[in-house]
Short mmCIF file of C-alpha atoms in Angstrom, two decimals:
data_model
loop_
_atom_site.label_atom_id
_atom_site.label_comp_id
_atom_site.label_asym_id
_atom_site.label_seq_id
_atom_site.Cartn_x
_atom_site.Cartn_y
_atom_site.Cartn_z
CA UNK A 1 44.34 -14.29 -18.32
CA UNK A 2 43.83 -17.52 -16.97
CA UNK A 3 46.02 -17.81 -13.63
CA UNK A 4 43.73 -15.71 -11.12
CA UNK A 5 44.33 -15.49 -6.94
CA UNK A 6 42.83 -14.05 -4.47
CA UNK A 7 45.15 -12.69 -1.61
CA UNK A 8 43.97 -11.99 2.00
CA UNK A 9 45.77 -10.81 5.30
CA UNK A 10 44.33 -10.31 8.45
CA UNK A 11 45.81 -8.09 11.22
CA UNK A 12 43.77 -6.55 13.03
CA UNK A 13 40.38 -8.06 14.82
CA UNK A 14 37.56 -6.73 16.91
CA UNK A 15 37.15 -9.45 19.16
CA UNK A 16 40.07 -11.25 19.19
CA UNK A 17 44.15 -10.36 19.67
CA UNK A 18 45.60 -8.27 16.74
CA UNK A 19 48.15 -9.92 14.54
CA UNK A 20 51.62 -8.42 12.93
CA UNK A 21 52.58 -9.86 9.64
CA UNK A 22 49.94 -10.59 8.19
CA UNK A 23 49.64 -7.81 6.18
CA UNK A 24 52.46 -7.48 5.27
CA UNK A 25 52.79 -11.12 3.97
CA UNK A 26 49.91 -10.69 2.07
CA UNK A 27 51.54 -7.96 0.36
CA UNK A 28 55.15 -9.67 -0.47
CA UNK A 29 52.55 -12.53 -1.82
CA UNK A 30 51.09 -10.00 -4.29
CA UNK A 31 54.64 -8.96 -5.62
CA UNK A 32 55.61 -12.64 -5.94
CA UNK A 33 52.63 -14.06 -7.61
CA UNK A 34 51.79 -11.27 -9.71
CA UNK A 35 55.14 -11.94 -12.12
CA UNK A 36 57.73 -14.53 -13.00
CA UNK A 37 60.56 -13.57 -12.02
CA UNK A 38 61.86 -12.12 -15.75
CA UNK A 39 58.84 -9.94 -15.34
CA UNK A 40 56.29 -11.80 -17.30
CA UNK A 41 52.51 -11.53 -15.82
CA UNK A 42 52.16 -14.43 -14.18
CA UNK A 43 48.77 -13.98 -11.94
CA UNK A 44 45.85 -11.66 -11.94
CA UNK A 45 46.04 -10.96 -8.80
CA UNK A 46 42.97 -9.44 -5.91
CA UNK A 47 44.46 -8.44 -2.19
CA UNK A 48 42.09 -7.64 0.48
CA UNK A 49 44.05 -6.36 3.77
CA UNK A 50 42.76 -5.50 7.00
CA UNK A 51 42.43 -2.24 8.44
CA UNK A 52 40.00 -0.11 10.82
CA UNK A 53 38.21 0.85 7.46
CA UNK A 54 38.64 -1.77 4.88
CA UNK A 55 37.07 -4.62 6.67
CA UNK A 56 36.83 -8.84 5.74
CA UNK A 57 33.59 -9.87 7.08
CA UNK A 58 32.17 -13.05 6.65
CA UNK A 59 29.95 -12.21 3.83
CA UNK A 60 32.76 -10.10 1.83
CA UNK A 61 35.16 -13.37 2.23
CA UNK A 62 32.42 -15.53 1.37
CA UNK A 63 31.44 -13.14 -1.52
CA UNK A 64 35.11 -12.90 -3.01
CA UNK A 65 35.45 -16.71 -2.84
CA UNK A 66 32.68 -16.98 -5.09
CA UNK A 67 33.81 -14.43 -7.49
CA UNK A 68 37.71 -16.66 -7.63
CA UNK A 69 35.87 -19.56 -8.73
CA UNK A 70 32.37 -18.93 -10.48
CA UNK A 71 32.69 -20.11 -13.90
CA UNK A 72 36.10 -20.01 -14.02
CA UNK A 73 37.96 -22.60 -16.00
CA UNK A 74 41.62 -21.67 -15.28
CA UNK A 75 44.41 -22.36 -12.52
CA UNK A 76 43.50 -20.29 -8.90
CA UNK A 77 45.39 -19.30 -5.96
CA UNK A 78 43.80 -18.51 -2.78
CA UNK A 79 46.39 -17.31 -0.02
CA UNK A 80 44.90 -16.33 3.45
CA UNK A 81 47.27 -15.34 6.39
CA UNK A 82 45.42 -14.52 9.56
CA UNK A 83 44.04 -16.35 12.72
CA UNK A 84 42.31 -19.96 12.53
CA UNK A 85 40.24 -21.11 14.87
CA UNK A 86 39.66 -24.82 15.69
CA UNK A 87 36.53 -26.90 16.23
CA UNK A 88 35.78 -30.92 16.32
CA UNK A 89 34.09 -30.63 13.17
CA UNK A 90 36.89 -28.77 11.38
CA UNK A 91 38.67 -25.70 11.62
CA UNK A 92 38.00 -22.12 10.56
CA UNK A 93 39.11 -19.02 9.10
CA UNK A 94 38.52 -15.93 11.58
CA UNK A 95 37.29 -12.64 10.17
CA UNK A 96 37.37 -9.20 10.49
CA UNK A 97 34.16 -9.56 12.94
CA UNK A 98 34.36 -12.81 14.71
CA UNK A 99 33.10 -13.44 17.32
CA UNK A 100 33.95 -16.44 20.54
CA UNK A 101 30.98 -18.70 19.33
CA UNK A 102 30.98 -17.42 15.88
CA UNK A 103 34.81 -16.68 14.52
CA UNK A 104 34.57 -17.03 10.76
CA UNK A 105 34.13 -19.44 7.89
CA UNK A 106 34.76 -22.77 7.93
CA UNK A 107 38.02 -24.15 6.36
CA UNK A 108 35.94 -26.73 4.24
CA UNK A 109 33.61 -24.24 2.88
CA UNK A 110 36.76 -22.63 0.69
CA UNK A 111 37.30 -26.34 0.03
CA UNK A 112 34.01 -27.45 -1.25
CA UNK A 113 34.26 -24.54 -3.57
CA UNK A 114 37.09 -25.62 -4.97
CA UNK A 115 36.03 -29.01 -5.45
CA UNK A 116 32.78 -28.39 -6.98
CA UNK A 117 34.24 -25.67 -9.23
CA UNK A 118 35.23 -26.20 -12.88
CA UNK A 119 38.55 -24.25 -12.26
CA UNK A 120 41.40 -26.74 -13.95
CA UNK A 121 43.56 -26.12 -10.51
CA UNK A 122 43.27 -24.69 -7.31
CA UNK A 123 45.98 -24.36 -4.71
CA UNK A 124 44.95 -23.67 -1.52
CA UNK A 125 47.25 -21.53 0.59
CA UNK A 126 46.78 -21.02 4.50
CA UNK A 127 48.89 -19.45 7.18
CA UNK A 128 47.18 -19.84 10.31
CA UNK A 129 46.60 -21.53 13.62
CA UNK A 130 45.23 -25.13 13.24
CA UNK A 131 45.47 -25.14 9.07
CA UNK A 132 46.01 -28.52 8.45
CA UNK A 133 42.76 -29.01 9.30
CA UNK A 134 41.15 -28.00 5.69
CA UNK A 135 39.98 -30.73 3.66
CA UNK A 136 39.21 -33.01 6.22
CA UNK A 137 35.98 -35.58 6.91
CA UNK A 138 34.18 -33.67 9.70
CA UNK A 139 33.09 -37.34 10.81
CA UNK A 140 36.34 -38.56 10.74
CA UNK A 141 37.97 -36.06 12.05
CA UNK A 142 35.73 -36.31 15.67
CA UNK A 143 37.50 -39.75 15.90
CA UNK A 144 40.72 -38.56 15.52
CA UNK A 145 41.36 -39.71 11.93
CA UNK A 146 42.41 -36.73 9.50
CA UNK A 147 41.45 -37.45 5.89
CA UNK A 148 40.86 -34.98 2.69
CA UNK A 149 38.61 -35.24 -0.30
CA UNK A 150 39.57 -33.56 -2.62
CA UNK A 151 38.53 -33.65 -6.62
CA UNK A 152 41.53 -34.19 -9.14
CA UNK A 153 43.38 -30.72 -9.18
CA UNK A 154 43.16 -29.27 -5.99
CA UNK A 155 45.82 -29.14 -3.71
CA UNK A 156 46.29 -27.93 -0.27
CA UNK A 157 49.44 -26.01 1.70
CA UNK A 158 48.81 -25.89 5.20
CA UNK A 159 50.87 -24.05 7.97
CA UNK A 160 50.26 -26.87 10.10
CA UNK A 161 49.00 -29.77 11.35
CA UNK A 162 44.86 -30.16 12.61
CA UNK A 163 45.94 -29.18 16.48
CA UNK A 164 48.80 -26.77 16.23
CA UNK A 165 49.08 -23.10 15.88
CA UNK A 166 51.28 -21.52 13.43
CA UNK A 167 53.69 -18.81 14.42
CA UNK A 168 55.07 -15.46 13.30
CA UNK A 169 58.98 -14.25 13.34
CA UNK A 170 60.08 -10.83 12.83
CA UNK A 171 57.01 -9.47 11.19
CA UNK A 172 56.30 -12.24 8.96
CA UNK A 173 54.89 -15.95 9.42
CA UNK A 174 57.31 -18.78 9.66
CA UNK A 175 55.22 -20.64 7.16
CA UNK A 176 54.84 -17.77 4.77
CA UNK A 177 58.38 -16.53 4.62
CA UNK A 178 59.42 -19.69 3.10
CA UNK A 179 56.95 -20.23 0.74
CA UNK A 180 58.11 -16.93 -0.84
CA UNK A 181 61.51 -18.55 -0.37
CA UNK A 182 60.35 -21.13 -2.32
CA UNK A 183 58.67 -19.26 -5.20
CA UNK A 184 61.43 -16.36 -5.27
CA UNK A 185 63.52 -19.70 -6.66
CA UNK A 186 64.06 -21.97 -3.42
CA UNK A 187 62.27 -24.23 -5.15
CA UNK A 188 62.79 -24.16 -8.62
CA UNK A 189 64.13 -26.79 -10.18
CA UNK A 190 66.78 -26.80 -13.12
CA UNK A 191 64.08 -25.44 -15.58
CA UNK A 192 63.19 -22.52 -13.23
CA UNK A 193 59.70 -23.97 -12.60
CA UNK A 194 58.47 -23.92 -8.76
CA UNK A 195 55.56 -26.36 -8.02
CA UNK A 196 53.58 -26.96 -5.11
CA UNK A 197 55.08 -29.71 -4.21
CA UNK A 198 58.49 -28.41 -4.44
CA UNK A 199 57.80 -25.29 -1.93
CA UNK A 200 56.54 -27.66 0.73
CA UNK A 201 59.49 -30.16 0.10
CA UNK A 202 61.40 -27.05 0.53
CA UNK A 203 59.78 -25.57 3.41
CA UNK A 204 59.39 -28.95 5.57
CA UNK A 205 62.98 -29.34 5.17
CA UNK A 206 63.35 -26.18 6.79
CA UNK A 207 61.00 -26.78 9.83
CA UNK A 208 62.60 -28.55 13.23
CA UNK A 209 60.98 -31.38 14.07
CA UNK A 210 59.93 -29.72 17.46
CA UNK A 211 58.08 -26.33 15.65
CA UNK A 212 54.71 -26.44 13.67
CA UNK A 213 54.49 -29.23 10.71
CA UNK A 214 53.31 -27.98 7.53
CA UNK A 215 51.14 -30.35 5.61
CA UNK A 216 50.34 -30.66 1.93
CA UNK A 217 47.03 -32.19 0.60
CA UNK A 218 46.79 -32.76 -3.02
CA UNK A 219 45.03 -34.47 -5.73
CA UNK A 220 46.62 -33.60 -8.80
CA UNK A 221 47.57 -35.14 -11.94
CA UNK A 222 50.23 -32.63 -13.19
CA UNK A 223 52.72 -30.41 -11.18
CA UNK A 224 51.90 -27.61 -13.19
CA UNK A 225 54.39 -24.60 -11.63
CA UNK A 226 52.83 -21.91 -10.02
CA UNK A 227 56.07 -19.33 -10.72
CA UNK A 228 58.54 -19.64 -13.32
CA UNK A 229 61.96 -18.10 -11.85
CA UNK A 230 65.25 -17.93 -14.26
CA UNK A 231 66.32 -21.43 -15.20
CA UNK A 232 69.68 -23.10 -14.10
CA UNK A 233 69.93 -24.03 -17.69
CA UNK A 234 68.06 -22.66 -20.62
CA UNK A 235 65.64 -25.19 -22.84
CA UNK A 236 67.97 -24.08 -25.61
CA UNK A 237 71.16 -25.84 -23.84
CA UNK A 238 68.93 -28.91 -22.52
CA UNK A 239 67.42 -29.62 -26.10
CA UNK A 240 71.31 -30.06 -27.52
CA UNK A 241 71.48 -32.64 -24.68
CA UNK A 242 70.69 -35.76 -27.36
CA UNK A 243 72.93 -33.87 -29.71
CA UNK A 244 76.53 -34.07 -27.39
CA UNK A 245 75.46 -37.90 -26.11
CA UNK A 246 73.91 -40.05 -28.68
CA UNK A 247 72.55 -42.74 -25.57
CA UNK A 248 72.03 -41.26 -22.01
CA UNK A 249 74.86 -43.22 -20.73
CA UNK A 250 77.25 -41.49 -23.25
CA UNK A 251 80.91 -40.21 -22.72
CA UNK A 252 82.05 -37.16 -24.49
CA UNK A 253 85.77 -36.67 -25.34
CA UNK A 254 87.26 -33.28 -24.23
CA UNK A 255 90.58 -31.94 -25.32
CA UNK A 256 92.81 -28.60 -25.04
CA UNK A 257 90.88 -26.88 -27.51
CA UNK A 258 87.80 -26.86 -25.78
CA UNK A 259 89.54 -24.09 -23.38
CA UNK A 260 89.54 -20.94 -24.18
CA UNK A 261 92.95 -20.17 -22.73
CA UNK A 262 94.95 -22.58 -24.06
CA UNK A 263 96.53 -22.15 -27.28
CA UNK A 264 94.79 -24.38 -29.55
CA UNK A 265 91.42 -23.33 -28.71
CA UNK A 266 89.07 -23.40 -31.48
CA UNK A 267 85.64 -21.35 -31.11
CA UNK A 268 82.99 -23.60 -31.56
CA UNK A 269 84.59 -25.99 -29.23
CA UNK A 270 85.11 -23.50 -26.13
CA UNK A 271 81.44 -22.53 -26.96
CA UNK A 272 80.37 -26.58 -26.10
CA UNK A 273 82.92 -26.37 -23.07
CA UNK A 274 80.96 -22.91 -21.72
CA UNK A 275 77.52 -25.34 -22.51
CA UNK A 276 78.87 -28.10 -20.37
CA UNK A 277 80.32 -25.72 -17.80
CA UNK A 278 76.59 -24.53 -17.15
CA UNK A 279 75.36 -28.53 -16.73
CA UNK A 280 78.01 -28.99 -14.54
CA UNK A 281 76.89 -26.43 -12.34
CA UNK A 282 73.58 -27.62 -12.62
CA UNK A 283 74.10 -30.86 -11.63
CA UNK A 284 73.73 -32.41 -14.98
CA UNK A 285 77.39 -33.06 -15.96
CA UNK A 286 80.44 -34.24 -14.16
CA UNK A 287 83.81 -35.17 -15.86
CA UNK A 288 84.61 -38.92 -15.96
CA UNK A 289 87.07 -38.75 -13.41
CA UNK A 290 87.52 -35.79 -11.24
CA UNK A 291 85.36 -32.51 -10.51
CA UNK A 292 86.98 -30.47 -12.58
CA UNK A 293 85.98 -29.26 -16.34
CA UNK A 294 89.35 -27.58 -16.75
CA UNK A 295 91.52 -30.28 -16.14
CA UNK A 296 89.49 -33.01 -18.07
CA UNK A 297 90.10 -30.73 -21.40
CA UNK A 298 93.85 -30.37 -20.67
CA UNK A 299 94.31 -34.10 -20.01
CA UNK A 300 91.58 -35.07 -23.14
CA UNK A 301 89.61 -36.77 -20.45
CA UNK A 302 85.52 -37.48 -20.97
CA UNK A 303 82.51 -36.15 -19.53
CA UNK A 304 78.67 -37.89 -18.58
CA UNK A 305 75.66 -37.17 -17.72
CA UNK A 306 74.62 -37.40 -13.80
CA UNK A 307 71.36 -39.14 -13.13
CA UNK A 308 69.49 -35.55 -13.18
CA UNK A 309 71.22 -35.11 -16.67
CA UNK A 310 69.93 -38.49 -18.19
CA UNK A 311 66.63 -37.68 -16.63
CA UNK A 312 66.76 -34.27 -19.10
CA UNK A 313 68.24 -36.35 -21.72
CA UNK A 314 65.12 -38.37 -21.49
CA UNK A 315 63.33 -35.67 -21.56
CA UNK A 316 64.28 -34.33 -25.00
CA UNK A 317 64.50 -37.20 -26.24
CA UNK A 318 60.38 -37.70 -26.10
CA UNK A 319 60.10 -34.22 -27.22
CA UNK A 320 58.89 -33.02 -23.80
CA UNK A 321 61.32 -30.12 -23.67
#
């Protein structure tokens, strides 16, 4: 396989105050990632939780960072809910054993990893206090100016911003629990596909301006999806798009035998009108005049393509569906 993330939730601490969802969100990230939502493997998934027993040190994080990327060559996911710790030089990740003048790793470390790795894309997951602080210049950041490098395929999704905590709400962080809002099809667009950039469009939008701001940090060429959920419309529907409008612009003439229930339906018609139904409640098709498909057949009105539908049309028409 060659979709791989590591998954890590913190909850309970020796030196600092215990946390409550954590663990738990780690665990509903496992289910999520793990398969698409028609039950295809989507990542290979390693969780690490926290308990009085099974503990996430410094050295095992550190150790199970290098093991996501090594040689690796594919697309990685690394997810860590937990506390973060803040510093003028950048933030950090607390373990297991932190300690006051000692709390963790630093955020950048996880990031230099990434960007130094050959891995072909890395998104970088973090629910904790003071997040949005990964990526960023150490020197630039002691002035007050907040600024990633990142190499070309690495992406960040912060909880929030540099100076802000991040917060939990019935059992769960705010942060987390929509990002698997997002990827449990929040997000997806028409196609099914849910990309980074989509779950933090989607979970900004849901954030008041006056609670923690979620960032996103990316360098990437391609908004690859990180979970596929059930498409709106099938490939097999979108691809006939060229085929019902010769030009993206194109009317199509209904009439009464496009529905089923009228007398002079004919088969293969009331099949196109169940086709267009499906666009329609997509998005991608509206009647000429009106809202309603019914009604257009009965009075042998036309129906077009919405912008979202030309922008499929397009699509198939370069062969990129």
């Amino acid at each position: 396989m060659d979709r791989r993330a590591l998954i890590v939730g913190i909850d309970h601490y020796d030196n600092f105050s215990p946390l409550s969802g954590c663990v738990a969100d780690a665990d509903s990230m496992l289910t999520v990632l793990a398969r698409n939502e028609d039950g295809s493997v989507n990542f290979d998934c390693r969780k690490f939780t926290s308990s009085v027993t099974d503990r996430i040190t410094r050295p095992f994080l550190r150790a199970r960072w290098k093991e996501l990327f090594g040689s690796f060559k594919g697309d990685a996911v690394f997810y860590f809910a937990g506390h973060g710790g803040p510093s003028q030089l950048g933030g950090f990740l607390v373990t297991q054993d932190g300690e006051e003048d000692d709390v963790g790793l630093p955020m950048n470390e996880i990031v230099q990893l990434a960007n130094d790795s050959p891995t072909r894309s890395v998104l970088i997951v973090l629910d904790c206090c003071f997040s949005g602080a990964a990526g960023n210049s150490p020197s630039l950041q002691t002035a007050g100016l907040y600024q990633a490098t990142l190499r070309e395929g690495v992406t960040i999704l912060a909880a929030s911003r540099p100076t802000q905590t991040a917060g939990e709400i019935d059992g769960h962080g705010l942060f987390t629990d929509l990002v698997l809002g997002a990827l449990r099809g929040g997000a997806a667009d028409v196609r099914g596909r849910v990309s980074a950039a989509a779950i933090y469009g989607y979970v900004e939008s849901a954030i008041g301006s006056w609670a923690q701001r979620p960032l996103y940090k990316s360098h990437a060429a391609r908004l690859d999806p990180i979970r596929l959920c059930l498409p709106k419309v099938p490939d097999t529907i979108l691809r006939e798009l060229p085929h019902f409008f010769s030009t993206k612009d194109a009317q199509y003439r209904l009439d009464m035998s496009y529905e089923e229930t009228n007398g002079a339906a004919k088969a293969a018609n009331v099949e196109v009108f169940k086709k267009f139904k499906t666009l329609q409640l997509a998005g991608l098709l509206m009647p000429r005049y009106g809202s309603d498909l019914y009604w257009t057949a009965e009075r042998s009105g036309s129906v077009e393509l919405t912008a979202l539908g030309q922008f499929y049309w397009r699509l198939v028409d370069e062969d990129l569906i």
